[in-house]
């Protein structure tokens, strides 16, 4: 996630429009990017928040204090990076208001391509902004946290998202309902799935719930997901819709962290976007990870956009492979170790 408007967020500090945090001040950074480099005069005690596992690990390696969800309150400064998902943006702004002390400064930035101007105008309707600036293809605005925030929180704090009967996660994959590719994969799954199953890039758990309902031979399901909020939604969906199924939940970067368990079946709707550009290498790497995690004669079932050349990876890593179905957009592939 390297397309964050970090330079825009730091612009008012670098130009002297906002004083940097001093020693002893507590700073909350919501959406802190993995490639975080702060100005040398930032002296505050930083608490970074990042729910995307690769960025979380990068921040951890850099020696920063980082958590997947915000913790604590009474912060003196909140920095907020905003993206393309409105509900996630509003959640981050709500957290900034809740967790700072009255009078604390909040600075937030959003890329123009993600609607930075409209985000600022929305905040103007709700709060008195100190100022704003446009720089580095983004918009940054800042304000002092008011004493009374109840009205603002009521306007921003959206109810929990439920789509197609499932709890979804703001900012995660397919947060507006069941993905058509995943639905096609479920239609193609055989009824004789059995043993230990893993769901790679599980999102909010649709494939795992479907496998629990469809195949009585499934003994357990492990869900792997890099987006923390999606994994927590998957935990709740499995508890509500498949309470009889033994399930474990792994917040893990499948492209950078090894899988230690071995499975009879792996289900997968692999991601091929880190930002806006398609990156098919992500899917190739996940296929290789699935091959390592399967037992001998274990089976992989995956769905992909028709144009993605995953067959070559299946041929490389598996003894047998083929196609179950395709439509105008997707194809469902299978492979056996």
Coordinates of C-alpha atoms in Angstrom, one line a residue:
X1 CA 0.0 0.0 0.0
X2 CA 2.5 2.6 -1.2
X3 CA 0.1 5.1 -2.7
X4 CA -0.7 6.8 0.6
X5 CA -0.7 10.6 0.7
X6 CA 2.0 10.8 3.4
X7 CA 3.8 13.7 1.8
X8 CA 0.6 15.7 1.7
X9 CA 0.0 14.9 5.4
X10 CA 3.5 16.1 6.4
X11 CA 3.4 19.2 4.2
X12 CA 2.0 21.6 6.9
X13 CA 4.6 20.5 9.4
X14 CA 7.5 20.9 7.0
X15 CA 6.3 24.4 6.0
X16 CA 5.8 25.5 9.6
X17 CA 2.0 25.8 9.4
X18 CA 1.7 23.3 12.2
X19 CA 4.3 22.8 15.0
X20 CA 5.7 19.2 15.1
X21 CA 5.1 17.2 18.3
X22 CA 7.5 17.9 21.1
X23 CA 9.1 15.6 23.6
X24 CA 6.6 14.0 25.9
X25 CA 3.6 14.5 23.6
X26 CA 1.6 11.5 22.6
X27 CA 0.9 11.0 18.9
X28 CA -1.6 8.6 17.3
X29 CA -1.0 7.8 13.7
X30 CA -4.1 6.1 12.1
X31 CA -3.3 4.3 8.8
X32 CA 0.5 4.7 9.2
X33 CA 2.2 3.3 6.1
X34 CA 4.9 0.7 6.1
X35 CA 7.3 3.0 4.4
X36 CA 7.0 5.7 7.2
X37 CA 9.7 8.3 7.4
X38 CA 8.9 11.2 9.7
X39 CA 10.7 14.5 9.8
X40 CA 13.7 14.7 12.2
X41 CA 12.0 17.3 14.4
X42 CA 9.1 14.9 15.2
X43 CA 9.9 14.3 18.9
X44 CA 6.6 12.9 20.2
X45 CA 5.9 9.4 21.4
X46 CA 4.3 7.7 18.4
X47 CA 1.6 5.0 18.5
X48 CA 1.1 3.7 14.9
X49 CA -2.1 1.9 13.8
X50 CA -2.0 -0.3 10.8
X51 CA -4.3 -3.3 10.1
X52 CA -2.7 -4.4 6.8
X53 CA -0.3 -7.1 7.8
X54 CA 2.7 -6.3 5.4
X55 CA 2.7 -2.6 6.4
X56 CA 2.3 -3.6 10.1
X57 CA 5.3 -5.8 9.8
X58 CA 7.3 -3.1 8.1
X59 CA 6.5 -0.6 10.9
X60 CA 7.4 -3.2 13.5
X61 CA 10.8 -3.9 11.8
X62 CA 11.4 -0.1 11.8
X63 CA 11.1 -0.2 15.6
X64 CA 7.8 1.7 15.9
X65 CA 5.1 0.8 18.4
X66 CA 2.3 -0.4 16.2
X67 CA -1.1 -2.1 16.7
X68 CA -3.7 -3.4 14.2
X69 CA -6.5 -1.5 16.0
X70 CA -6.3 1.9 17.9
X71 CA -5.6 1.7 21.6
X72 CA -5.6 4.3 24.4
X73 CA -6.9 7.8 24.6
X74 CA -5.9 11.3 25.6
X75 CA -3.5 11.7 22.7
X76 CA -2.0 15.2 22.0
X77 CA -2.0 14.8 18.2
X78 CA -3.7 12.5 15.7
X79 CA -2.3 12.0 12.2
X80 CA -4.8 10.4 9.8
X81 CA -4.1 9.0 6.4
X82 CA -7.3 8.5 4.4
X83 CA -7.9 6.4 1.3
X84 CA -10.6 5.5 -1.3
X85 CA -13.1 3.9 1.1
X86 CA -15.5 6.4 2.6
X87 CA -16.6 4.2 5.5
X88 CA -13.0 3.4 6.5
X89 CA -12.1 7.1 6.3
X90 CA -15.0 8.0 8.6
X91 CA -14.0 5.3 11.0
X92 CA -10.5 6.7 11.2
X93 CA -11.8 10.2 11.8
X94 CA -14.1 8.9 14.5
X95 CA -11.2 7.2 16.2
X96 CA -9.1 10.4 16.0
X97 CA -11.8 12.4 17.7
X98 CA -12.5 9.7 20.3
X99 CA -8.9 9.1 21.3
X100 CA -7.5 12.7 21.4
X101 CA -7.9 15.0 24.3
X102 CA -10.0 18.2 23.9
X103 CA -7.9 20.8 22.2
X104 CA -5.6 18.3 20.6
X105 CA -4.8 18.8 17.0
X106 CA -6.0 16.4 14.3
X107 CA -4.4 16.5 10.8
X108 CA -5.8 14.3 8.0
X109 CA -4.8 13.9 4.4
X110 CA -6.4 12.2 1.4
X111 CA -5.3 11.9 -2.2
X112 CA -7.3 14.0 -4.7
X113 CA -8.0 10.9 -6.8
X114 CA -9.6 9.4 -3.7
X115 CA -11.9 12.4 -3.2
X116 CA -9.7 14.5 -0.9
X117 CA -11.6 17.6 -1.7
X118 CA -15.0 16.1 -0.9
X119 CA -13.7 14.7 2.4
X120 CA -12.5 18.1 3.4
X121 CA -15.9 19.7 2.5
X122 CA -17.7 17.0 4.5
X123 CA -15.6 17.8 7.5
X124 CA -16.2 21.5 7.1
X125 CA -19.9 20.8 7.5
X126 CA -19.3 19.1 10.8
X127 CA -16.3 20.8 12.4
X128 CA -14.4 24.1 12.5
X129 CA -11.2 23.5 10.5
X130 CA -8.2 25.6 11.3
X131 CA -6.9 25.4 7.7
X132 CA -6.2 23.2 4.7
X133 CA -3.7 22.9 1.9
X134 CA -3.4 21.1 -1.5
X135 CA 0.0 19.6 -2.2
X136 CA 1.5 16.4 -3.7
X137 CA -1.8 15.6 -5.5
X138 CA -3.6 15.5 -2.2
X139 CA -5.6 17.6 0.3
X140 CA -4.6 18.0 4.0
X141 CA -6.8 19.7 6.6
X142 CA -6.3 20.2 10.3
X143 CA -8.4 21.2 13.3
X144 CA -8.5 21.3 17.1
X145 CA -10.6 18.6 18.7
X146 CA -13.6 20.3 20.3
X147 CA -14.9 19.6 23.8
X148 CA -18.2 18.3 22.5
X149 CA -18.0 15.7 19.8
X150 CA -21.2 13.8 20.2
X151 CA -23.0 15.4 17.2
X152 CA -20.0 14.8 14.9
X153 CA -19.6 11.2 16.0
X154 CA -23.3 10.6 15.3
X155 CA -22.9 11.9 11.8
X156 CA -19.7 9.9 11.1
X157 CA -20.0 6.7 13.1
X158 CA -21.8 4.6 10.6
X159 CA -23.6 1.4 11.8
X160 CA -21.9 -2.0 11.3
X161 CA -21.9 -3.0 7.7
X162 CA -24.0 -6.0 6.8
X163 CA -24.3 -7.1 3.1
X164 CA -26.0 -10.2 1.8
X165 CA -26.4 -11.3 5.4
X166 CA -22.7 -11.2 6.2
X167 CA -20.7 -8.7 8.4
X168 CA -18.2 -7.0 6.1
X169 CA -15.1 -4.9 6.8
X170 CA -14.6 -1.3 5.7
X171 CA -11.6 -1.0 3.4
X172 CA -11.5 -4.8 2.9
X173 CA -12.1 -6.8 -0.2
X174 CA -15.7 -6.9 -1.4
X175 CA -17.1 -4.9 1.5
X176 CA -20.4 -4.3 -0.3
X177 CA -21.4 -7.9 -0.5
X178 CA -20.6 -11.3 -2.0
X179 CA -17.9 -11.1 -4.7
X180 CA -19.2 -12.6 -8.0
X181 CA -16.0 -14.5 -8.5
X182 CA -16.3 -16.1 -5.0
X183 CA -19.9 -17.0 -5.7
X184 CA -18.9 -18.8 -8.9
X185 CA -16.2 -20.7 -7.1
X186 CA -18.7 -21.9 -4.5
X187 CA -21.0 -23.1 -7.2
X188 CA -18.2 -25.2 -8.6
X189 CA -17.0 -26.7 -5.3
X190 CA -17.4 -30.5 -5.2
X191 CA -19.5 -32.0 -2.3
X192 CA -16.7 -34.4 -1.4
X193 CA -14.3 -31.8 0.1
X194 CA -12.9 -33.4 3.3
X195 CA -10.3 -33.2 6.0
X196 CA -8.4 -30.0 6.9
X197 CA -9.3 -27.0 4.8
X198 CA -7.6 -23.6 4.5
X199 CA -9.1 -20.4 3.1
X200 CA -6.3 -18.3 1.7
X201 CA -7.0 -14.5 1.5
X202 CA -10.3 -15.3 3.3
X203 CA -11.6 -11.8 3.5
X204 CA -14.7 -11.8 5.7
X205 CA -15.1 -15.5 5.4
X206 CA -17.6 -16.2 2.6
X207 CA -15.8 -19.2 1.2
X208 CA -15.2 -20.7 4.6
X209 CA -18.9 -20.4 5.5
X210 CA -19.9 -21.9 2.2
X211 CA -17.5 -24.8 2.5
X212 CA -18.8 -25.5 6.0
X213 CA -22.4 -25.6 4.7
X214 CA -21.7 -27.5 1.5
X215 CA -19.3 -30.3 2.4
X216 CA -20.0 -32.5 5.4
X217 CA -16.6 -34.2 5.2
X218 CA -14.8 -31.0 6.1
X219 CA -13.3 -31.4 9.6
X220 CA -11.8 -28.0 10.2
X221 CA -11.1 -24.7 8.4
X222 CA -8.2 -22.3 8.9
X223 CA -8.7 -18.7 7.6
X224 CA -5.7 -16.6 6.5
X225 CA -6.1 -12.9 5.8
X226 CA -3.8 -9.9 5.8
X227 CA -6.5 -7.3 6.5
X228 CA -7.1 -7.3 10.2
X229 CA -10.7 -5.9 10.1
X230 CA -11.7 -8.5 7.5
X231 CA -10.4 -11.3 9.6
X232 CA -12.3 -10.1 12.6
X233 CA -15.5 -9.9 10.5
X234 CA -14.7 -13.5 9.3
X235 CA -14.4 -14.6 12.9
X236 CA -17.9 -13.3 13.6
X237 CA -19.4 -14.7 10.4
X238 CA -18.1 -18.2 11.1
X239 CA -19.4 -18.0 14.7
X240 CA -22.8 -16.9 13.5
X241 CA -23.2 -19.0 10.4
X242 CA -21.0 -22.1 10.9
X243 CA -20.7 -22.4 14.7
X244 CA -20.3 -26.2 14.5
X245 CA -17.1 -25.9 12.4
X246 CA -13.7 -25.9 14.2
X247 CA -12.0 -22.8 12.8
X248 CA -8.8 -20.9 13.4
X249 CA -7.9 -17.4 12.3
X250 CA -4.5 -16.3 11.1
X251 CA -3.7 -12.6 10.5
X252 CA -0.9 -13.3 8.1
X253 CA 0.9 -12.1 5.0
X254 CA 0.8 -15.1 2.8
X255 CA 3.3 -13.5 0.4
X256 CA 5.9 -12.9 3.2
X257 CA 5.2 -15.3 6.1
X258 CA 5.4 -19.1 5.8
X259 CA 2.4 -21.3 6.4
X260 CA 3.3 -23.9 9.0
X261 CA 0.2 -26.1 8.8
X262 CA -0.6 -28.7 6.1
X263 CA -4.0 -29.1 4.4
X264 CA -6.1 -31.5 2.4
X265 CA -7.9 -28.6 0.5
X266 CA -7.1 -25.0 0.0
X267 CA -9.7 -22.5 -1.3
X268 CA -8.6 -19.2 -2.8
X269 CA -9.8 -16.1 -4.5
X270 CA -6.3 -14.6 -4.7
X271 CA -5.7 -10.8 -4.7
X272 CA -4.0 -9.3 -7.6
X273 CA -4.1 -5.6 -6.6
X274 CA -2.0 -3.9 -4.0
X275 CA -3.2 -0.5 -5.1
X276 CA -4.8 0.4 -8.4
X277 CA -2.5 -1.5 -10.8
X278 CA -3.0 -5.2 -11.4
X279 CA -0.2 -7.3 -10.1
X280 CA -0.6 -10.9 -11.3
X281 CA 2.6 -11.9 -9.5
X282 CA 0.7 -11.8 -6.3
X283 CA -1.6 -14.6 -7.5
X284 CA 1.4 -16.6 -8.7
X285 CA 3.1 -16.3 -5.3
X286 CA -0.1 -17.4 -3.5
X287 CA -0.4 -20.4 -5.8
X288 CA 3.2 -21.3 -4.8
X289 CA 2.4 -20.8 -1.1
X290 CA -0.7 -23.0 -1.5
X291 CA 1.4 -25.8 -3.1
X292 CA 3.8 -25.8 -0.2
X293 CA 0.9 -25.9 2.3
X294 CA -1.0 -28.8 0.8
X295 CA -0.5 -32.4 1.8
X296 CA 0.4 -35.0 -0.9
X297 CA -2.6 -35.3 -3.3
X298 CA -4.1 -32.2 -1.6
X299 CA -6.4 -30.1 -3.8
X300 CA -6.5 -26.4 -4.6
X301 CA -9.6 -24.6 -5.9
X302 CA -9.3 -21.0 -7.0
X303 CA -11.2 -18.4 -9.0
X304 CA -9.5 -15.7 -11.0
X305 CA -10.2 -13.1 -13.7
X306 CA -10.1 -14.8 -17.1
X307 CA -7.1 -12.9 -18.4
X308 CA -4.8 -13.8 -15.5
X309 CA -2.3 -16.5 -16.6
X310 CA -2.4 -18.7 -13.5
X311 CA -2.4 -21.9 -15.4
X312 CA 1.3 -21.7 -15.9
X313 CA 1.9 -21.6 -12.1
X314 CA -0.5 -24.5 -11.6
X315 CA 1.5 -26.6 -14.2
X316 CA 4.7 -25.7 -12.4
X317 CA 3.7 -26.5 -8.9
X318 CA 1.1 -29.3 -9.2
X319 CA 0.9 -32.8 -10.7
X320 CA -2.5 -32.2 -12.3
X321 CA -4.7 -29.1 -13.0
X322 CA -7.6 -28.0 -15.0
X323 CA -10.6 -25.7 -15.4
X324 CA -14.0 -26.3 -13.9
X325 CA -16.0 -23.4 -15.4
X326 CA -15.7 -19.9 -16.8
X327 CA -18.1 -17.1 -17.5
X328 CA -17.6 -13.7 -19.2
X329 CA -15.4 -12.4 -16.4
X330 CA -14.1 -15.3 -14.2
X331 CA -12.6 -18.8 -14.5
X332 CA -12.6 -21.5 -11.8
X333 CA -9.4 -23.6 -11.7
X334 CA -8.4 -26.8 -9.8
X335 CA -5.1 -28.5 -9.1
X336 CA -3.8 -31.5 -7.3
X337 CA -0.4 -32.1 -5.7

